[in-house]
Tab-separated table of C-alpha atoms in Angstrom:
chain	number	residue	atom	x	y	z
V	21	UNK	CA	64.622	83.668	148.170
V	22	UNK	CA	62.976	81.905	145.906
V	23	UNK	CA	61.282	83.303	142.391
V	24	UNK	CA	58.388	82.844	140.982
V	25	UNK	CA	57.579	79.136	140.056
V	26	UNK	CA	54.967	77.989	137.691
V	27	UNK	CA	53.629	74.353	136.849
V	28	UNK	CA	54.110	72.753	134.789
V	29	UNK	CA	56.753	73.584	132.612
V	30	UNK	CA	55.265	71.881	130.133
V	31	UNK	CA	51.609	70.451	129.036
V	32	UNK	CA	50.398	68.820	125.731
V	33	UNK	CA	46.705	68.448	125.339
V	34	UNK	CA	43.993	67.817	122.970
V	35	UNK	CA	41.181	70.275	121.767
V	36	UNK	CA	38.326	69.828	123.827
V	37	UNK	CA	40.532	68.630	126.657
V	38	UNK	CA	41.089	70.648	130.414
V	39	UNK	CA	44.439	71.770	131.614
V	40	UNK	CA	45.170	73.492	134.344
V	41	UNK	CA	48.165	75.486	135.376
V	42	UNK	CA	49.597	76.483	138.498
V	43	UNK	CA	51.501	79.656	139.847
V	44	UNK	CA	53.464	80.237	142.632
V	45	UNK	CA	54.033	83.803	143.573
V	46	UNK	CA	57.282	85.145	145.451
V	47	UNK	CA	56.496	84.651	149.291
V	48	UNK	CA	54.809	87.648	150.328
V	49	UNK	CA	53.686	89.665	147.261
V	50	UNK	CA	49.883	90.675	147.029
V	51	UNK	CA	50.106	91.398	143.583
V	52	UNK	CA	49.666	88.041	140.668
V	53	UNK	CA	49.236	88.634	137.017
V	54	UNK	CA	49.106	86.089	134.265
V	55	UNK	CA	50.061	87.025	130.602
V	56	UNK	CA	50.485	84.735	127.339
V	57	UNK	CA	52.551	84.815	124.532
V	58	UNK	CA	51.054	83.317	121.441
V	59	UNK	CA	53.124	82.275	118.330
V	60	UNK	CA	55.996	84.540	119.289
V	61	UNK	CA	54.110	87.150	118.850
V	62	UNK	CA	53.770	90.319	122.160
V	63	UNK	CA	53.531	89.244	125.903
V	64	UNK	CA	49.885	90.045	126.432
V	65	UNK	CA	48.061	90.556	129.802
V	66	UNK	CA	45.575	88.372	131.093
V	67	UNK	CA	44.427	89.563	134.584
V	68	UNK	CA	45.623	90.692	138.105
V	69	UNK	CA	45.359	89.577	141.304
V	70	UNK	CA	45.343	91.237	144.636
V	71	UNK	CA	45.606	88.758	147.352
V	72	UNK	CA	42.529	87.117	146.671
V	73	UNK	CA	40.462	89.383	144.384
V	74	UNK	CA	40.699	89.964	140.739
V	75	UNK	CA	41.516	93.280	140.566
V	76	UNK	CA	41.533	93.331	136.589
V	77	UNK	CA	41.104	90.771	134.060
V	78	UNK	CA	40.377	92.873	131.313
V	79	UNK	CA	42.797	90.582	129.030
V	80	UNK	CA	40.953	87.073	129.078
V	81	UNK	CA	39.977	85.854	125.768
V	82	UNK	CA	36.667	84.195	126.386
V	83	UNK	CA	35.004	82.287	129.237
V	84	UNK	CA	36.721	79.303	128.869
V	85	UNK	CA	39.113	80.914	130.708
V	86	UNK	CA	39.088	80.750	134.434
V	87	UNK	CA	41.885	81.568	137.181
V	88	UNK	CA	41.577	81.417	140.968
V	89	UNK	CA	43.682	82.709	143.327
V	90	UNK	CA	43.029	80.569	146.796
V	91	UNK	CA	43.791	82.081	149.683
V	92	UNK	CA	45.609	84.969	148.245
V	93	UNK	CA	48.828	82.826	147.944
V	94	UNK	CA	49.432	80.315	144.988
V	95	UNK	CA	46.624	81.204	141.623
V	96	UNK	CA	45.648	78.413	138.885
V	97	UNK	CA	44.539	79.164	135.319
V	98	UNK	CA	41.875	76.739	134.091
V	99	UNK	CA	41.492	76.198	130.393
V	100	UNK	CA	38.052	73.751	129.544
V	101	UNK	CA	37.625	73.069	126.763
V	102	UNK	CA	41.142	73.950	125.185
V	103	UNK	CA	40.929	75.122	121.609
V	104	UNK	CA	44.161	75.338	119.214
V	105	UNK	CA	44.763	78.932	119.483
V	106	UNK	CA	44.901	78.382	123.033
V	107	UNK	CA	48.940	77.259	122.643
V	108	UNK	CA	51.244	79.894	123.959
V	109	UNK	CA	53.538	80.579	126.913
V	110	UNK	CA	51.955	81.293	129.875
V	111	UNK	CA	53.351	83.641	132.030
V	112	UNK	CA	53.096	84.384	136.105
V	113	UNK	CA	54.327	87.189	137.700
V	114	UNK	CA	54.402	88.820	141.142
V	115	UNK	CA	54.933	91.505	142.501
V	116	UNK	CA	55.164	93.714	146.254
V	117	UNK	CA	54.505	97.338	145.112
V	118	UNK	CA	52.749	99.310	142.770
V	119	UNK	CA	55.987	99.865	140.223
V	120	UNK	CA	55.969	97.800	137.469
V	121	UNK	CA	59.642	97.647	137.387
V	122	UNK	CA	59.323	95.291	140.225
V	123	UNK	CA	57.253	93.233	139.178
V	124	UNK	CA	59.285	89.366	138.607
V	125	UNK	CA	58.651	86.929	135.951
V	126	UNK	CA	58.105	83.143	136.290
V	127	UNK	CA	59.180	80.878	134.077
V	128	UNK	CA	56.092	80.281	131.873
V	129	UNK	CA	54.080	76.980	130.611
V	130	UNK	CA	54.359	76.444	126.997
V	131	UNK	CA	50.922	74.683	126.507
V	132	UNK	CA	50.583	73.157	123.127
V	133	UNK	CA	46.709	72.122	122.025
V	134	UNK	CA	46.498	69.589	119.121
G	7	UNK	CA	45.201	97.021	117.404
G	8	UNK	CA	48.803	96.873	118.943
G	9	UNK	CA	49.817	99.731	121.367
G	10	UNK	CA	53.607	99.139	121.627
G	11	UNK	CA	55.770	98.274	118.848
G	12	UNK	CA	59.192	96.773	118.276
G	13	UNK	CA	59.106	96.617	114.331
G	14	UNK	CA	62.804	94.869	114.074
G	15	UNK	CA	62.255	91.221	115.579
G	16	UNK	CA	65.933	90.713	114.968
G	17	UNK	CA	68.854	92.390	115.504
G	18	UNK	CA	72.760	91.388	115.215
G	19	UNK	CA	75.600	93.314	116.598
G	20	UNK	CA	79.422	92.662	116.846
G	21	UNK	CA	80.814	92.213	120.309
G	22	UNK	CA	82.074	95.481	122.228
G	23	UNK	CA	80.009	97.365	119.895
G	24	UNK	CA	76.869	99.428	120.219
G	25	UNK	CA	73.644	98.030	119.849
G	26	UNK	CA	70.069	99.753	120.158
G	27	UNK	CA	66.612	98.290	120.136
G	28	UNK	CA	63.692	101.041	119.022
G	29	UNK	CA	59.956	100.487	120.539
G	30	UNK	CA	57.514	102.807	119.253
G	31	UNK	CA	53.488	103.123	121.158
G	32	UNK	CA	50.660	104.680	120.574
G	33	UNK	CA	48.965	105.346	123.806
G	34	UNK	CA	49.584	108.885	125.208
G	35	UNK	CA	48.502	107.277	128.378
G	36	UNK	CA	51.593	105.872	128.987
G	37	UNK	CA	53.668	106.884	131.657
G	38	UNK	CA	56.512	104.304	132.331
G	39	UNK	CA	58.067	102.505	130.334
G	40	UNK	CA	60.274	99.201	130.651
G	41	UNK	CA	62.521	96.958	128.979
G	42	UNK	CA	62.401	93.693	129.682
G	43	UNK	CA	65.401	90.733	128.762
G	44	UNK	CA	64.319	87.080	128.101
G	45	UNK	CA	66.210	83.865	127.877
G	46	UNK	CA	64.945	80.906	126.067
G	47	UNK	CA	62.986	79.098	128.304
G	48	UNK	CA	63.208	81.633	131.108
G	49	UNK	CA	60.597	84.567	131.999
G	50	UNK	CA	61.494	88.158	130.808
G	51	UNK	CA	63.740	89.896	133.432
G	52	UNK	CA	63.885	93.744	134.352
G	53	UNK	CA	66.386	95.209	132.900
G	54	UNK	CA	65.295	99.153	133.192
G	55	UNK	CA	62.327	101.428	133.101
G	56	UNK	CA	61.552	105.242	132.317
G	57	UNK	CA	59.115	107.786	133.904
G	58	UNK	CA	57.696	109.696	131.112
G	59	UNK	CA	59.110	113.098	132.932
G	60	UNK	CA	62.878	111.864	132.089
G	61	UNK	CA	64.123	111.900	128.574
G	62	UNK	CA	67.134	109.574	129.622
G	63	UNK	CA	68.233	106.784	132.340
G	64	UNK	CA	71.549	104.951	132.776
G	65	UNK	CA	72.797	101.885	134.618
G	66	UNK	CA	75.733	100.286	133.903
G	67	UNK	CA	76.112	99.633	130.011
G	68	UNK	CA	72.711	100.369	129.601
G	69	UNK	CA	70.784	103.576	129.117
G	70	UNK	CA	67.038	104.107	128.033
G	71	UNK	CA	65.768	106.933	125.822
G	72	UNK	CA	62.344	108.681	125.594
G	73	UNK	CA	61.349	110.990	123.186
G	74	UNK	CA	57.575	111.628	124.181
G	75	UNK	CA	56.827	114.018	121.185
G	76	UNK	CA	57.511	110.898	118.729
G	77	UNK	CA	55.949	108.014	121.049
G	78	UNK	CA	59.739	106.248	120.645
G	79	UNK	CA	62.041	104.751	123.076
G	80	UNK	CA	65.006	102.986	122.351
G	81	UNK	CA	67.582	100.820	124.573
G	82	UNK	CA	71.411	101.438	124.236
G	83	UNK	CA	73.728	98.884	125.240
G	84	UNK	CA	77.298	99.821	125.181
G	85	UNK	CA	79.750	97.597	124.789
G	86	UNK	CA	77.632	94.629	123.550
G	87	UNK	CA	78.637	91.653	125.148
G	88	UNK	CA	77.866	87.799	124.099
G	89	UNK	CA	75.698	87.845	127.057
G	90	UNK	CA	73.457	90.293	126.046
G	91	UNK	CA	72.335	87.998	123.361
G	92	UNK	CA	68.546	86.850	124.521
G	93	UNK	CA	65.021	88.524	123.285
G	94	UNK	CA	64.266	92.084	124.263
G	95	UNK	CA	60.562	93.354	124.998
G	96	UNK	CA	59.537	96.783	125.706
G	97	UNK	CA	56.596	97.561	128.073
G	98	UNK	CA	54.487	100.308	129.380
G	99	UNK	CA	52.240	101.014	131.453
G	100	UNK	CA	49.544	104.091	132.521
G	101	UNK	CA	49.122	105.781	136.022
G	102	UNK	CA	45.409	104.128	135.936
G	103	UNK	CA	46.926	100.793	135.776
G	104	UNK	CA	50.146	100.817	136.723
G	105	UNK	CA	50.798	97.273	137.117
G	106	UNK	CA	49.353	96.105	134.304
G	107	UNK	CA	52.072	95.626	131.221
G	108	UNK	CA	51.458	96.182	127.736
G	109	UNK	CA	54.963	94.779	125.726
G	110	UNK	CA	55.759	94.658	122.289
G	111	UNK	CA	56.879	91.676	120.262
G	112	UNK	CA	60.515	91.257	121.001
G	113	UNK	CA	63.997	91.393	119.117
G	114	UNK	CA	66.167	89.290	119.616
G	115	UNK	CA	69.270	90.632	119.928
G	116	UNK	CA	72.922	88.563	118.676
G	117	UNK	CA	76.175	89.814	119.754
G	118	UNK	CA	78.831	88.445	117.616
G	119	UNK	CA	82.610	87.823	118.817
Protein backbone atom coordinates (compact mmCIF):
# COMPACT_ATOMS: atom_id res chain seq x y z
CA UNK A 1 0.00 0.00 0.00
CA UNK A 2 1.29 2.96 -0.71
CA UNK A 3 2.18 6.01 1.94
CA UNK A 4 1.61 9.22 1.92
CA UNK A 5 3.24 11.15 -1.06
CA UNK A 6 3.78 14.81 -1.25
CA UNK A 7 5.01 17.11 -4.24
CA UNK A 8 7.36 18.22 -4.73
CA UNK A 9 10.13 17.18 -2.82
CA UNK A 10 11.64 20.12 -3.37
CA UNK A 11 10.79 23.95 -4.46
CA UNK A 12 13.01 27.13 -4.57
CA UNK A 13 11.23 30.37 -5.03
CA UNK A 14 11.51 34.01 -4.77
CA UNK A 15 9.69 36.43 -2.26
CA UNK A 16 6.73 37.63 -3.80
CA UNK A 17 6.55 34.51 -5.93
CA UNK A 18 3.46 31.52 -5.73
CA UNK A 19 4.18 27.94 -4.99
CA UNK A 20 2.04 25.45 -4.59
CA UNK A 21 2.32 22.07 -3.02
CA UNK A 22 0.60 18.95 -3.38
CA UNK A 23 -0.45 16.01 -0.98
CA UNK A 24 -1.45 12.75 -1.53
CA UNK A 25 -3.18 11.02 1.29
CA UNK A 26 -3.08 7.09 1.93
CA UNK A 27 -6.03 5.64 -0.26
CA UNK A 28 -8.95 5.78 1.83
CA UNK A 29 -8.28 8.00 4.89
CA UNK A 30 -10.79 10.95 5.59
CA UNK A 31 -8.54 12.58 7.77
CA UNK A 32 -5.44 15.28 6.01
CA UNK A 33 -3.39 17.56 8.11
CA UNK A 34 -0.54 19.75 7.03
CA UNK A 35 2.22 20.87 9.56
CA UNK A 36 5.65 22.86 8.97
CA UNK A 37 8.81 22.78 10.44
CA UNK A 38 10.66 26.04 10.34
CA UNK A 39 14.48 26.37 10.94
CA UNK A 40 14.63 23.06 12.77
CA UNK A 41 12.78 24.28 15.15
CA UNK A 42 9.02 22.02 16.51
CA UNK A 43 6.69 20.31 13.88
CA UNK A 44 3.82 22.75 14.07
CA UNK A 45 0.18 22.19 12.91
CA UNK A 46 -1.34 23.90 10.19
CA UNK A 47 -4.93 22.59 9.63
CA UNK A 48 -7.12 19.40 9.19
CA UNK A 49 -9.07 18.03 6.76
CA UNK A 50 -12.06 15.81 6.78
CA UNK A 51 -12.81 14.58 3.39
CA UNK A 52 -13.53 17.76 1.98
CA UNK A 53 -14.06 20.23 4.84
CA UNK A 54 -11.61 21.99 6.98
CA UNK A 55 -12.31 20.75 10.09
CA UNK A 56 -9.55 22.98 11.89
CA UNK A 57 -7.03 25.28 10.67
CA UNK A 58 -6.38 26.99 13.70
CA UNK A 59 -2.44 26.82 12.85
CA UNK A 60 -2.19 28.99 9.54
CA UNK A 61 0.02 31.90 9.82
CA UNK A 62 -1.73 34.53 7.80
CA UNK A 63 -3.96 34.64 4.71
CA UNK A 64 -1.50 34.09 2.34
CA UNK A 65 -1.99 30.81 3.16
CA UNK A 66 -4.53 28.75 1.38
CA UNK A 67 -5.10 24.80 1.13
CA UNK A 68 -7.87 22.93 -0.69
CA UNK A 69 -8.76 19.64 -0.41
CA UNK A 70 -10.73 18.64 -3.90
CA UNK A 71 -12.88 16.09 -3.75
CA UNK A 72 -11.93 14.85 -0.39
CA UNK A 73 -8.95 12.90 -1.92
CA UNK A 74 -5.54 14.61 -2.82
CA UNK A 75 -5.22 18.57 -0.77
CA UNK A 76 -2.79 21.48 -2.14
CA UNK A 77 -1.26 24.23 0.01
CA UNK A 78 -1.04 27.55 -1.84
CA UNK A 79 1.52 30.07 -0.73
CA UNK A 80 1.02 33.80 -2.82
CA UNK A 81 2.98 35.85 -2.24
CA UNK A 82 5.83 33.76 -0.48
CA UNK A 83 7.73 35.71 2.12
CA UNK A 84 11.25 34.45 3.63
CA UNK A 85 10.00 33.07 6.77
CA UNK A 86 7.83 31.07 4.73
CA UNK A 87 10.96 28.30 4.22
CA UNK A 88 10.38 25.17 6.19
CA UNK A 89 9.42 21.52 5.68
CA UNK A 90 6.12 20.96 4.90
CA UNK A 91 4.52 18.14 6.16
CA UNK A 92 1.24 15.88 5.02
CA UNK A 93 -0.25 13.42 6.93
CA UNK A 94 -3.25 11.07 6.88
CA UNK A 95 -4.94 9.32 8.73
CA UNK A 96 -8.29 6.55 9.07
CA UNK A 97 -9.32 6.98 12.77
CA UNK A 98 -9.52 9.30 15.42
CA UNK A 99 -6.03 8.04 17.29
CA UNK A 100 -3.30 10.04 16.65
CA UNK A 101 -0.99 7.19 16.85
CA UNK A 102 -2.23 6.32 13.47
CA UNK A 103 -1.92 8.99 11.92
CA UNK A 104 1.22 8.50 8.87
CA UNK A 105 3.66 11.01 7.81
CA UNK A 106 4.59 12.04 4.23
CA UNK A 107 7.68 12.90 3.26
CA UNK A 108 7.60 16.74 3.44
CA UNK A 109 8.59 19.74 0.88
CA UNK A 110 11.48 21.68 2.01
CA UNK A 111 10.47 25.06 0.38
CA UNK A 112 13.22 27.56 0.47
CA UNK A 113 12.09 31.49 -0.28
CA UNK A 114 14.99 33.83 -1.29
CA UNK B 1 4.56 30.16 23.91
CA UNK B 2 5.70 26.45 23.39
CA UNK B 3 3.48 23.67 24.96
CA UNK B 4 5.80 20.63 24.62
CA UNK B 5 9.37 20.65 25.24
CA UNK B 6 12.41 18.56 24.42
CA UNK B 7 15.17 20.89 26.01
CA UNK B 8 18.25 18.45 24.85
CA UNK B 9 18.32 18.79 20.88
CA UNK B 10 21.15 16.31 20.99
CA UNK B 11 21.85 13.33 22.49
CA UNK B 12 24.79 10.59 22.03
CA UNK B 13 24.76 7.14 23.37
CA UNK B 14 27.13 4.08 22.99
CA UNK B 15 25.72 1.10 21.18
CA UNK B 16 23.85 -1.66 23.36
CA UNK B 17 23.49 0.92 25.90
CA UNK B 18 20.58 2.81 27.36
CA UNK B 19 19.46 5.88 26.01
CA UNK B 20 16.42 8.20 27.13
CA UNK B 21 14.95 11.27 25.55
CA UNK B 22 12.89 13.66 28.27
CA UNK B 23 9.82 15.90 26.81
CA UNK B 24 8.34 18.10 29.26
CA UNK B 25 4.48 20.16 28.38
CA UNK B 26 2.58 22.43 29.81
CA UNK B 27 -0.95 21.81 28.85
CA UNK B 28 -2.96 19.79 31.45
CA UNK B 29 -5.18 19.19 28.53
CA UNK B 30 -3.20 16.67 27.25
CA UNK B 31 -4.22 13.29 27.15
CA UNK B 32 -1.97 11.18 24.77
CA UNK B 33 1.07 11.44 24.16
CA UNK B 34 3.47 10.18 21.25
CA UNK B 35 6.87 9.80 20.15
CA UNK B 36 7.60 10.17 16.91
CA UNK B 37 11.20 8.92 14.91
CA UNK B 38 12.46 10.91 11.84
CA UNK B 39 15.02 10.19 9.22
CA UNK B 40 16.70 12.84 7.26
CA UNK B 41 14.68 13.51 4.50
CA UNK B 42 11.86 11.22 5.56
CA UNK B 43 8.51 12.19 7.58
CA UNK B 44 8.46 11.40 11.39
CA UNK B 45 7.28 7.77 11.97
CA UNK B 46 5.21 6.33 15.03
CA UNK B 47 7.14 4.86 17.17
CA UNK B 48 4.72 4.75 20.49
CA UNK B 49 2.11 6.70 22.33
CA UNK B 50 0.68 6.97 26.02
CA UNK B 51 -2.89 7.49 27.41
CA UNK B 52 -2.54 9.81 30.23
CA UNK B 53 -4.31 6.94 32.59
CA UNK B 54 -0.98 4.67 32.15
CA UNK B 55 2.20 5.66 33.83
CA UNK B 56 4.19 3.15 31.53
CA UNK B 57 4.05 1.31 27.93
CA UNK B 58 6.46 -1.20 26.36
CA UNK B 59 7.13 -2.61 22.91
CA UNK B 60 10.02 -4.21 22.02
CA UNK B 61 13.21 -2.18 23.18
CA UNK B 62 11.18 0.62 23.75
CA UNK B 63 9.09 1.76 26.67
CA UNK B 64 7.40 5.26 27.33
CA UNK B 65 7.06 6.94 30.72
CA UNK B 66 4.48 9.44 32.11
CA UNK B 67 4.65 11.12 35.16
CA UNK B 68 1.45 13.43 34.99
CA UNK B 69 2.15 15.23 38.39
CA UNK B 70 5.50 16.72 36.73
CA UNK B 71 4.09 17.25 33.00
CA UNK B 72 7.34 14.82 31.90
CA UNK B 73 7.61 11.92 29.68
CA UNK B 74 10.59 10.33 28.66
CA UNK B 75 11.44 7.46 25.95
CA UNK B 76 13.72 4.47 26.95
CA UNK B 77 15.41 2.58 24.41
CA UNK B 78 17.22 -0.42 25.56
CA UNK B 79 19.84 -1.70 23.94
CA UNK B 80 20.61 1.31 21.66
CA UNK B 81 21.27 0.21 18.38
CA UNK B 82 23.07 2.22 15.33
CA UNK B 83 19.69 2.26 13.90
CA UNK B 84 18.09 4.12 16.35
CA UNK B 85 20.20 7.01 15.39
CA UNK B 86 17.58 9.61 13.55
CA UNK B 87 15.67 12.78 15.31
CA UNK B 88 13.13 12.09 18.00
CA UNK B 89 9.90 14.36 18.52
CA UNK B 90 7.43 14.07 21.19
CA UNK B 91 3.72 14.92 20.62
CA UNK B 92 0.46 15.29 22.33
CA UNK B 93 -2.61 15.76 21.87
CA UNK B 94 -6.18 16.67 23.94
CA UNK B 95 -9.54 14.67 23.88
CA UNK B 96 -11.05 18.03 22.15
CA UNK B 97 -8.71 17.60 19.35
CA UNK B 98 -7.46 14.49 19.22
CA UNK B 99 -5.94 14.48 15.92
CA UNK B 100 -4.38 17.46 16.00
CA UNK B 101 -0.42 17.14 17.14
CA UNK B 102 1.43 19.49 19.12
CA UNK B 103 5.48 18.12 19.03
CA UNK B 104 8.40 19.46 20.49
CA UNK B 105 11.66 20.33 18.80
CA UNK B 106 13.48 17.10 18.39
CA UNK B 107 16.83 15.36 19.62
CA UNK B 108 18.61 13.78 17.69
CA UNK B 109 19.71 10.86 19.01
CA UNK B 110 23.59 9.08 18.00
CA UNK B 111 24.29 5.62 18.90
CA UNK B 112 27.91 4.99 18.83
CA UNK B 113 29.58 1.43 18.05
Amino acid sequence: EAGVTQFPSHSVIEKGQTVTLRCDPISGHDNLYWYRRVMGKEIKFLLHFVKESKQDESGMPNNRFLAERTGGTYSTLKVQPAELEDSGVYFCASSQGVLAGGTFFGPGTRLTVL
Amino acid sequence: DQQVKQNSPSLSVQEGRISILNCDYTNSMFDYFLWYKKYPAEGPTFLISISSIKDKNEDGRFTVFLNKSAKHLSLHIVPSQPGDSAVYFCAASAIQGAQKLVFGQGTRLTINP
